[in-house]
XYZ file of C-alpha atoms in Angstrom:
465
model
C -40.491 19.693 -173.618
C -40.685 18.591 -177.241
C -43.618 16.385 -178.146
C -41.105 14.200 -180.043
C -39.351 12.870 -176.949
C -39.390 9.075 -176.831
C -40.606 8.631 -180.399
C -38.745 6.451 -182.927
C -36.843 7.712 -185.955
C -38.311 6.886 -189.360
C -35.866 5.497 -191.923
C -37.258 5.440 -195.452
C -35.825 2.561 -197.448
C -34.403 -0.836 -196.461
C -31.486 -0.613 -198.835
C -27.800 -0.506 -197.868
C -27.870 3.013 -196.422
C -31.282 2.786 -194.795
C -30.408 -0.453 -192.995
C -27.039 0.991 -191.966
C -28.850 4.027 -190.575
C -31.073 1.732 -188.516
C -28.036 -0.169 -187.228
C -26.326 3.054 -186.143
C -29.504 4.246 -184.418
C -29.814 0.945 -182.536
C -26.167 1.219 -181.507
C -26.985 4.673 -180.109
C -30.002 3.431 -178.189
C -32.493 5.082 -180.555
C -35.379 3.015 -181.876
C -35.739 3.082 -185.680
C -38.760 2.203 -187.775
C -37.661 1.252 -191.294
C -40.240 1.723 -194.061
C -39.637 -0.273 -197.243
C -42.076 -0.360 -200.134
C -40.619 -3.611 -201.453
C -41.210 -7.042 -199.972
C -37.624 -7.710 -198.938
C -34.460 -5.956 -197.852
C -32.514 -4.438 -200.717
C -35.505 -4.554 -203.070
C -33.988 -1.981 -205.441
C -30.571 -3.668 -205.347
C -32.202 -6.941 -206.373
C -33.492 -5.258 -209.529
C -29.897 -5.000 -210.748
C -28.844 -8.235 -209.101
C -27.126 -9.486 -212.268
C -24.600 -6.621 -212.154
C -21.314 -7.055 -210.304
C -20.274 -4.120 -208.149
C -16.910 -2.439 -208.589
C -16.570 -2.182 -204.810
C -15.325 -5.146 -202.776
C -17.047 -6.511 -199.698
C -14.548 -4.486 -197.654
C -16.307 -1.282 -198.783
C -19.836 -2.705 -198.682
C -20.281 -3.755 -195.043
C -21.127 -1.041 -192.526
C -19.319 -1.354 -189.149
C -22.428 -0.836 -186.994
C -24.352 -3.289 -189.153
C -21.620 -5.897 -188.700
C -21.873 -5.517 -184.923
C -25.616 -6.082 -185.123
C -25.124 -9.146 -187.313
C -22.381 -10.767 -185.211
C -24.662 -12.360 -182.579
C -26.779 -13.978 -185.317
C -23.915 -16.174 -186.503
C -23.529 -14.207 -189.716
C -20.282 -14.894 -191.572
C -18.614 -11.913 -193.221
C -17.888 -12.553 -196.910
C -14.356 -12.409 -198.280
C -13.244 -8.760 -198.089
C -11.446 -8.963 -201.431
C -14.378 -10.405 -203.395
C -16.668 -8.382 -205.662
C -20.316 -9.357 -205.129
C -23.175 -9.026 -207.552
C -26.185 -6.987 -206.516
C -28.040 -10.229 -205.804
C -25.218 -11.482 -203.562
C -25.074 -8.160 -201.720
C -28.805 -8.419 -201.052
C -28.879 -12.093 -200.066
C -25.615 -12.349 -198.133
C -25.728 -9.022 -196.275
C -28.819 -6.858 -196.674
C -31.440 -9.519 -195.989
C -29.608 -10.900 -192.933
C -29.309 -7.325 -191.671
C -33.002 -6.722 -192.230
C -33.735 -9.958 -190.377
C -31.490 -8.913 -187.491
C -33.441 -5.662 -187.179
C -36.581 -7.772 -186.938
C -39.927 -6.035 -186.471
C -38.268 -2.643 -186.816
C -38.422 -3.172 -190.591
C -41.838 -2.823 -192.238
C -42.127 -4.174 -195.785
C -44.815 -3.248 -198.267
C -44.997 0.242 -196.758
C -44.820 3.050 -199.329
C -44.225 6.532 -197.940
C -46.631 8.969 -199.592
C -45.980 12.026 -197.437
C -43.855 13.523 -194.651
C -44.959 16.574 -192.663
C -44.747 18.233 -189.268
C -47.764 17.113 -187.243
C -50.537 19.610 -187.871
C -48.286 21.937 -189.886
C -47.994 22.343 -193.624
C -44.876 23.857 -195.152
C -46.066 27.435 -194.624
C -46.736 27.402 -190.865
C -43.967 28.615 -188.512
C -45.759 28.477 -185.162
C -44.600 25.575 -182.985
C -42.924 23.884 -185.909
C -39.634 22.884 -184.273
C -41.326 21.240 -181.287
C -43.772 19.156 -183.322
C -42.987 15.559 -184.314
C -43.191 14.352 -187.881
C -46.152 12.550 -189.348
C -45.282 9.971 -192.006
C -48.099 8.964 -194.351
C -48.041 5.370 -195.609
C -49.814 3.311 -198.234
C -49.785 -0.417 -197.474
C -49.940 -3.348 -199.874
C -53.470 -4.260 -198.784
C -54.661 -0.855 -199.994
C -55.031 0.662 -196.558
C -53.409 3.875 -195.362
C -51.604 4.544 -192.125
C -49.873 7.414 -190.346
C -47.050 7.099 -187.878
C -45.532 9.744 -185.618
C -41.731 9.986 -185.334
C -39.119 12.342 -183.897
C -36.911 12.495 -187.011
C -36.808 11.255 -190.594
C -33.861 9.821 -192.538
C -34.833 9.458 -196.186
C -32.563 6.822 -197.711
C -34.981 5.799 -200.445
C -32.374 6.205 -203.171
C -32.896 7.242 -206.787
C -33.127 3.936 -208.671
C -36.878 4.238 -209.234
C -36.540 7.590 -211.022
C -34.081 7.370 -213.939
C -33.383 10.430 -216.038
C -35.137 10.469 -219.407
C -33.491 10.141 -222.796
C -34.110 13.760 -223.753
C -31.014 15.924 -223.373
C -32.970 18.798 -221.818
C -34.052 16.691 -218.839
C -37.522 15.906 -220.169
C -38.581 12.851 -222.185
C -37.742 13.153 -225.859
C -40.631 13.298 -228.301
C -41.921 9.749 -228.702
C -39.991 8.476 -225.672
C -42.918 7.796 -223.340
C -44.810 5.682 -225.852
C -41.754 3.655 -226.857
C -40.783 3.105 -223.224
C -44.300 1.823 -222.507
C -43.873 -0.620 -225.395
C -40.549 -1.852 -223.980
C -38.508 -0.466 -226.900
C -36.613 1.866 -224.537
C -35.199 0.590 -221.260
C -33.481 2.526 -218.488
C -31.671 -0.438 -216.951
C -28.558 -2.458 -217.724
C -29.934 -5.553 -219.493
C -29.482 -8.938 -217.872
C -27.915 -10.859 -220.739
C -27.926 -14.032 -218.633
C -31.706 -14.111 -219.026
C -32.437 -16.126 -222.220
C -35.317 -13.850 -223.218
C -33.216 -10.708 -222.791
C -30.276 -12.357 -224.552
C -32.469 -13.165 -227.545
C -33.781 -9.609 -227.644
C -30.284 -8.139 -228.094
C -28.394 -10.884 -229.925
C -27.752 -10.024 -233.565
C -29.436 -6.645 -233.246
C -28.381 -3.014 -233.175
C -28.824 -1.125 -229.928
C -28.331 2.519 -229.026
C -26.689 2.984 -225.615
C -27.098 6.541 -224.341
C -24.937 7.720 -221.419
C -21.344 7.984 -220.223
C -21.299 6.516 -216.731
C -20.493 3.128 -215.256
C -23.885 1.704 -216.216
C -23.324 2.653 -219.858
C -19.870 1.057 -219.703
C -21.444 -2.122 -218.341
C -24.018 -2.247 -221.125
C -21.388 -1.617 -223.819
C -19.109 -4.306 -222.432
C -21.980 -6.782 -222.221
C -23.092 -6.145 -225.784
C -19.509 -6.438 -227.031
C -19.206 -9.777 -225.288
C -22.477 -10.848 -226.884
C -21.152 -9.820 -230.307
C -18.300 -12.329 -229.986
C -20.624 -15.208 -229.091
C -21.415 -17.809 -231.739
C -25.073 -16.775 -231.872
C -24.369 -13.055 -231.463
C -23.166 -12.239 -234.960
C -24.449 -8.842 -236.007
C -24.773 -7.479 -232.489
C -23.677 -3.863 -232.512
C -24.031 -0.829 -230.254
C -24.328 2.818 -231.212
C -22.926 4.672 -228.218
C -24.565 8.092 -227.968
C -22.625 10.714 -226.002
C -23.578 14.316 -225.377
C -19.922 15.364 -225.276
C -16.732 14.411 -227.082
C -14.359 11.565 -226.293
C -11.165 12.396 -224.402
C -8.668 10.552 -222.239
C -11.007 10.925 -219.249
C -14.102 9.574 -220.984
C -13.381 6.003 -219.972
C -12.503 6.801 -216.368
C -9.232 6.320 -214.579
C -8.070 3.026 -215.988
C -5.074 1.747 -214.031
C -5.045 4.990 -211.983
C -8.399 4.191 -210.386
C -8.034 2.981 -206.796
C -11.187 0.933 -207.344
C -9.575 -1.395 -209.920
C -12.808 -2.962 -211.140
C -14.232 0.465 -211.878
C -11.145 1.387 -213.888
C -11.218 -1.904 -215.758
C -14.886 -1.382 -216.592
C -14.053 1.810 -218.469
C -11.276 0.018 -220.308
C -13.724 -2.699 -221.344
C -16.011 -0.030 -222.807
C -13.059 1.440 -224.696
C -12.233 -2.000 -226.037
C -15.821 -2.349 -227.285
C -15.306 0.772 -229.401
C -11.764 -0.041 -230.502
C -12.728 -3.582 -231.510
C -15.600 -2.330 -233.661
C -18.438 -3.732 -231.540
C -19.643 -0.205 -230.748
C -19.630 3.043 -232.710
C -19.358 6.258 -230.715
C -21.598 9.138 -231.765
C -20.403 12.264 -229.957
C -21.942 15.681 -229.380
C -25.420 14.187 -229.842
C -28.242 15.612 -227.702
C -31.460 13.726 -228.269
C -34.735 15.590 -228.729
C -36.880 12.936 -230.416
C -37.142 9.248 -231.256
C -38.833 8.329 -234.517
C -40.014 4.999 -235.865
C -39.066 4.022 -239.414
C -41.378 2.339 -241.903
C -39.929 -1.043 -240.998
C -40.411 -0.473 -237.266
C -36.874 0.435 -236.304
C -35.908 3.452 -234.182
C -33.957 6.593 -235.055
C -32.731 9.131 -232.508
C -32.898 12.751 -233.613
C -30.585 15.417 -232.156
C -31.342 19.078 -231.518
C -29.191 20.059 -234.508
C -31.080 17.715 -236.818
C -28.532 14.900 -236.926
C -29.984 11.382 -236.885
C -28.632 8.022 -235.866
C -28.639 4.997 -238.076
C -31.735 2.855 -237.365
C -31.515 0.663 -234.275
C -33.743 -2.054 -232.860
C -33.873 -0.811 -229.264
C -32.512 1.867 -226.971
C -30.844 1.629 -223.564
C -30.990 5.030 -221.870
C -28.480 5.194 -218.999
C -28.386 8.937 -218.458
C -28.342 8.984 -214.680
C -30.900 9.114 -211.901
C -32.751 11.796 -209.978
C -34.405 11.919 -206.535
C -38.155 11.600 -206.035
C -39.090 14.594 -203.877
C -42.854 14.336 -204.395
C -43.633 12.995 -200.910
C -41.539 15.721 -199.258
C -43.562 18.646 -200.590
C -44.804 19.727 -197.114
C -41.414 19.913 -195.404
C -38.782 22.588 -195.827
C -35.835 21.381 -197.864
C -32.691 23.340 -198.634
C -31.662 22.020 -202.043
C -29.188 23.213 -204.640
C -30.994 24.545 -207.697
C -28.956 22.378 -210.081
C -28.336 19.043 -208.390
C -31.306 18.818 -205.989
C -28.726 17.946 -203.314
C -28.486 19.673 -199.904
C -27.078 23.147 -200.431
C -24.030 22.629 -198.217
C -23.209 19.289 -199.850
C -23.675 20.339 -203.460
C -20.328 22.168 -203.941
C -18.490 19.054 -202.766
C -20.076 16.763 -205.351
C -20.949 19.087 -208.246
C -20.026 17.245 -211.487
C -19.452 20.597 -213.194
C -16.376 21.089 -210.987
C -15.864 17.851 -209.088
C -12.363 16.437 -209.356
C -11.503 12.765 -209.665
C -13.131 11.041 -206.731
C -12.081 13.663 -204.174
C -15.355 14.038 -202.292
C -14.679 15.696 -198.960
C -15.965 13.502 -196.103
C -19.257 14.900 -194.890
C -21.996 14.252 -192.405
C -24.812 15.877 -190.495
C -23.681 19.464 -191.081
C -23.708 19.184 -194.872
C -26.879 17.059 -194.857
C -29.052 19.320 -192.690
C -32.089 21.193 -194.022
C -34.164 24.107 -192.773
C -36.522 21.399 -191.473
C -34.758 20.311 -188.293
C -34.173 16.561 -187.877
C -35.006 15.757 -191.491
C -32.189 14.275 -193.570
C -31.671 12.912 -197.064
C -28.980 10.232 -197.013
C -27.331 7.858 -199.444
C -27.787 8.296 -203.177
C -30.788 10.535 -202.613
C -28.580 13.075 -200.834
C -26.484 13.373 -204.016
C -29.498 14.436 -206.054
C -28.453 14.148 -209.685
C -24.721 13.842 -209.023
C -23.436 10.442 -210.179
C -20.381 9.690 -208.032
C -21.845 8.088 -204.897
C -20.218 5.168 -203.084
C -21.731 2.995 -200.352
C -19.009 3.875 -197.865
C -19.948 7.547 -198.276
C -23.502 6.741 -197.224
C -22.339 4.697 -194.240
C -20.376 7.671 -192.978
C -23.361 9.948 -193.533
C -25.704 7.898 -191.370
C -23.065 7.337 -188.691
C -22.820 11.115 -188.337
C -26.606 11.616 -188.418
C -27.203 8.972 -185.737
C -24.538 10.543 -183.521
C -26.190 13.949 -183.883
C -29.642 12.575 -183.056
C -28.119 10.986 -179.949
C -26.686 14.349 -178.905
C -23.067 13.323 -179.473
C -22.050 16.348 -181.513
C -18.332 15.632 -181.224
C -18.766 12.250 -182.917
C -21.167 13.733 -185.447
C -18.530 16.216 -186.597
C -15.640 13.755 -186.622
C -14.364 12.603 -190.011
C -14.156 8.814 -190.312
C -13.903 8.261 -194.029
C -11.198 8.146 -196.690
C -12.455 7.636 -200.227
C -10.395 5.936 -202.938
C -9.098 8.133 -205.739
C -10.955 7.753 -209.006
C -10.254 8.651 -212.586
C -13.945 9.300 -213.210
C -14.069 13.010 -214.010
C -16.532 15.623 -214.939
C -20.060 14.524 -215.595
C -22.737 16.126 -217.673
C -21.484 19.605 -216.913
C -18.470 19.120 -219.220
C -20.283 18.048 -222.358
C -19.703 21.350 -224.119
C -15.920 21.103 -223.823
C -14.147 19.641 -226.821
C -12.276 16.413 -226.415
C -8.941 18.064 -227.155
C -9.402 20.781 -224.532
C -11.109 18.807 -221.806
C -8.094 17.518 -219.957
C -6.587 20.965 -219.643
C -9.713 22.801 -218.533
C -11.861 20.537 -216.414
C -9.774 20.814 -213.258
C -9.549 17.059 -212.768
C -6.445 15.246 -211.730
C -4.401 14.026 -214.672
C -5.180 10.500 -215.798
C -3.166 8.359 -218.179
C -4.575 7.439 -221.554
C -6.513 4.222 -220.848
C -4.795 1.098 -222.069
C -6.698 -1.207 -224.364
C -7.767 -4.431 -222.678
C -9.772 -7.407 -223.786
C -13.134 -7.879 -222.154
C -12.803 -9.559 -218.794
C -9.082 -8.871 -218.383
C -8.332 -7.104 -215.119
C -11.867 -7.406 -213.763
C -13.148 -9.937 -211.246
C -14.384 -13.084 -212.973
C -18.014 -12.442 -213.865
C -19.086 -16.096 -213.928
C -22.860 -15.683 -214.205
C -22.956 -11.895 -214.089
C -21.880 -8.775 -215.895
C -19.055 -6.844 -214.310
C -19.173 -3.464 -212.686
C -21.535 -0.670 -213.345
C -23.065 0.267 -209.981
C -22.124 2.794 -207.374
C -22.796 0.555 -204.457
C -26.108 1.847 -203.247
């Protein structure tokens, strides 16, 4: 008999997918222990709490989680509304964490996962041994817990990609980031101090995803404010601009996501942002007057800017999984069976095939990466994808293989194509060669038109995890 029988399942991360995993395990009669390094549920989500999601509440509430919340008197938010990250955390994630009670452990940082008494090399008795999870607690102490399985839903938010186009920090990047001159987050322009930092100044925005769109739209809005005269963005892209650059527009079945791309296009068309294409950063230099210049691999240089927002994607932190056997794609750092379904070099417009335990399995039995972390460096994750992942994993751990293999997800079509793998294709040829579904030329819109009213937040920009 396995030494793991009767042990709980460790869930790393009390974010949307980690808490959903715990809810599905509870529904299956399996005891979870949720390990969260922050001091509250959705700690990472709260860090971008000012950003409004482009998914509605309908796509952001997990079914098993809702069942767990029902007896607490929780009221489901309006399905058609678009919450901010802060609202998602306060109105859903924290109540869910509270409903799970003592199963959730805050201030617990996972520093290692291993088979009990076995490093990565040892074969003997490996599959019958439980896992040992190493923890560092906020009081400075260390702890180890023994579990039957591990679901790592710790996400990727803590490990943004660097500015350098080759995947490493550009020359000068580390020092400038330490000084606060380079940020890797969408700025909260509702914060007076942040507002003052960007108002009337020139900013380089590097990246082509939803977060970059959000930053461009926010800066364009700031440029039209009475005290924002002179605000301008230099939008740095590693590839050219084509009809698909701004996403799906009106063809996107997540309307707020489509409108976000149109708002970024409007920022360029209205002169609040200047697009600099085919620019792959290798260095950042400081001018005599203290301003910043980005330098490309071919020697081209940007005009001086006051600060840089690098929104070039995220990557998983695999450092605490060094003693378990992972099967990861060499490009994306995603599970090998999942990688072809999400590869941005070939991935079509939002058509991710529904997947679960089979695609998420590793050579290390009963160890799973879920949520954004399972996507590695691929950028097209949605919360509902993660909910389906953990439903399937929980079913498999409960021995219900039929349910684990059953498909219970239909994703909305998206006009977001390509990804970093297409940056060498010229703008004129991209539509014909990238294999994506055809998307109409985005229509120009004014900021805020067609998106949910932002009120005290910026619109869009997050994948819902």
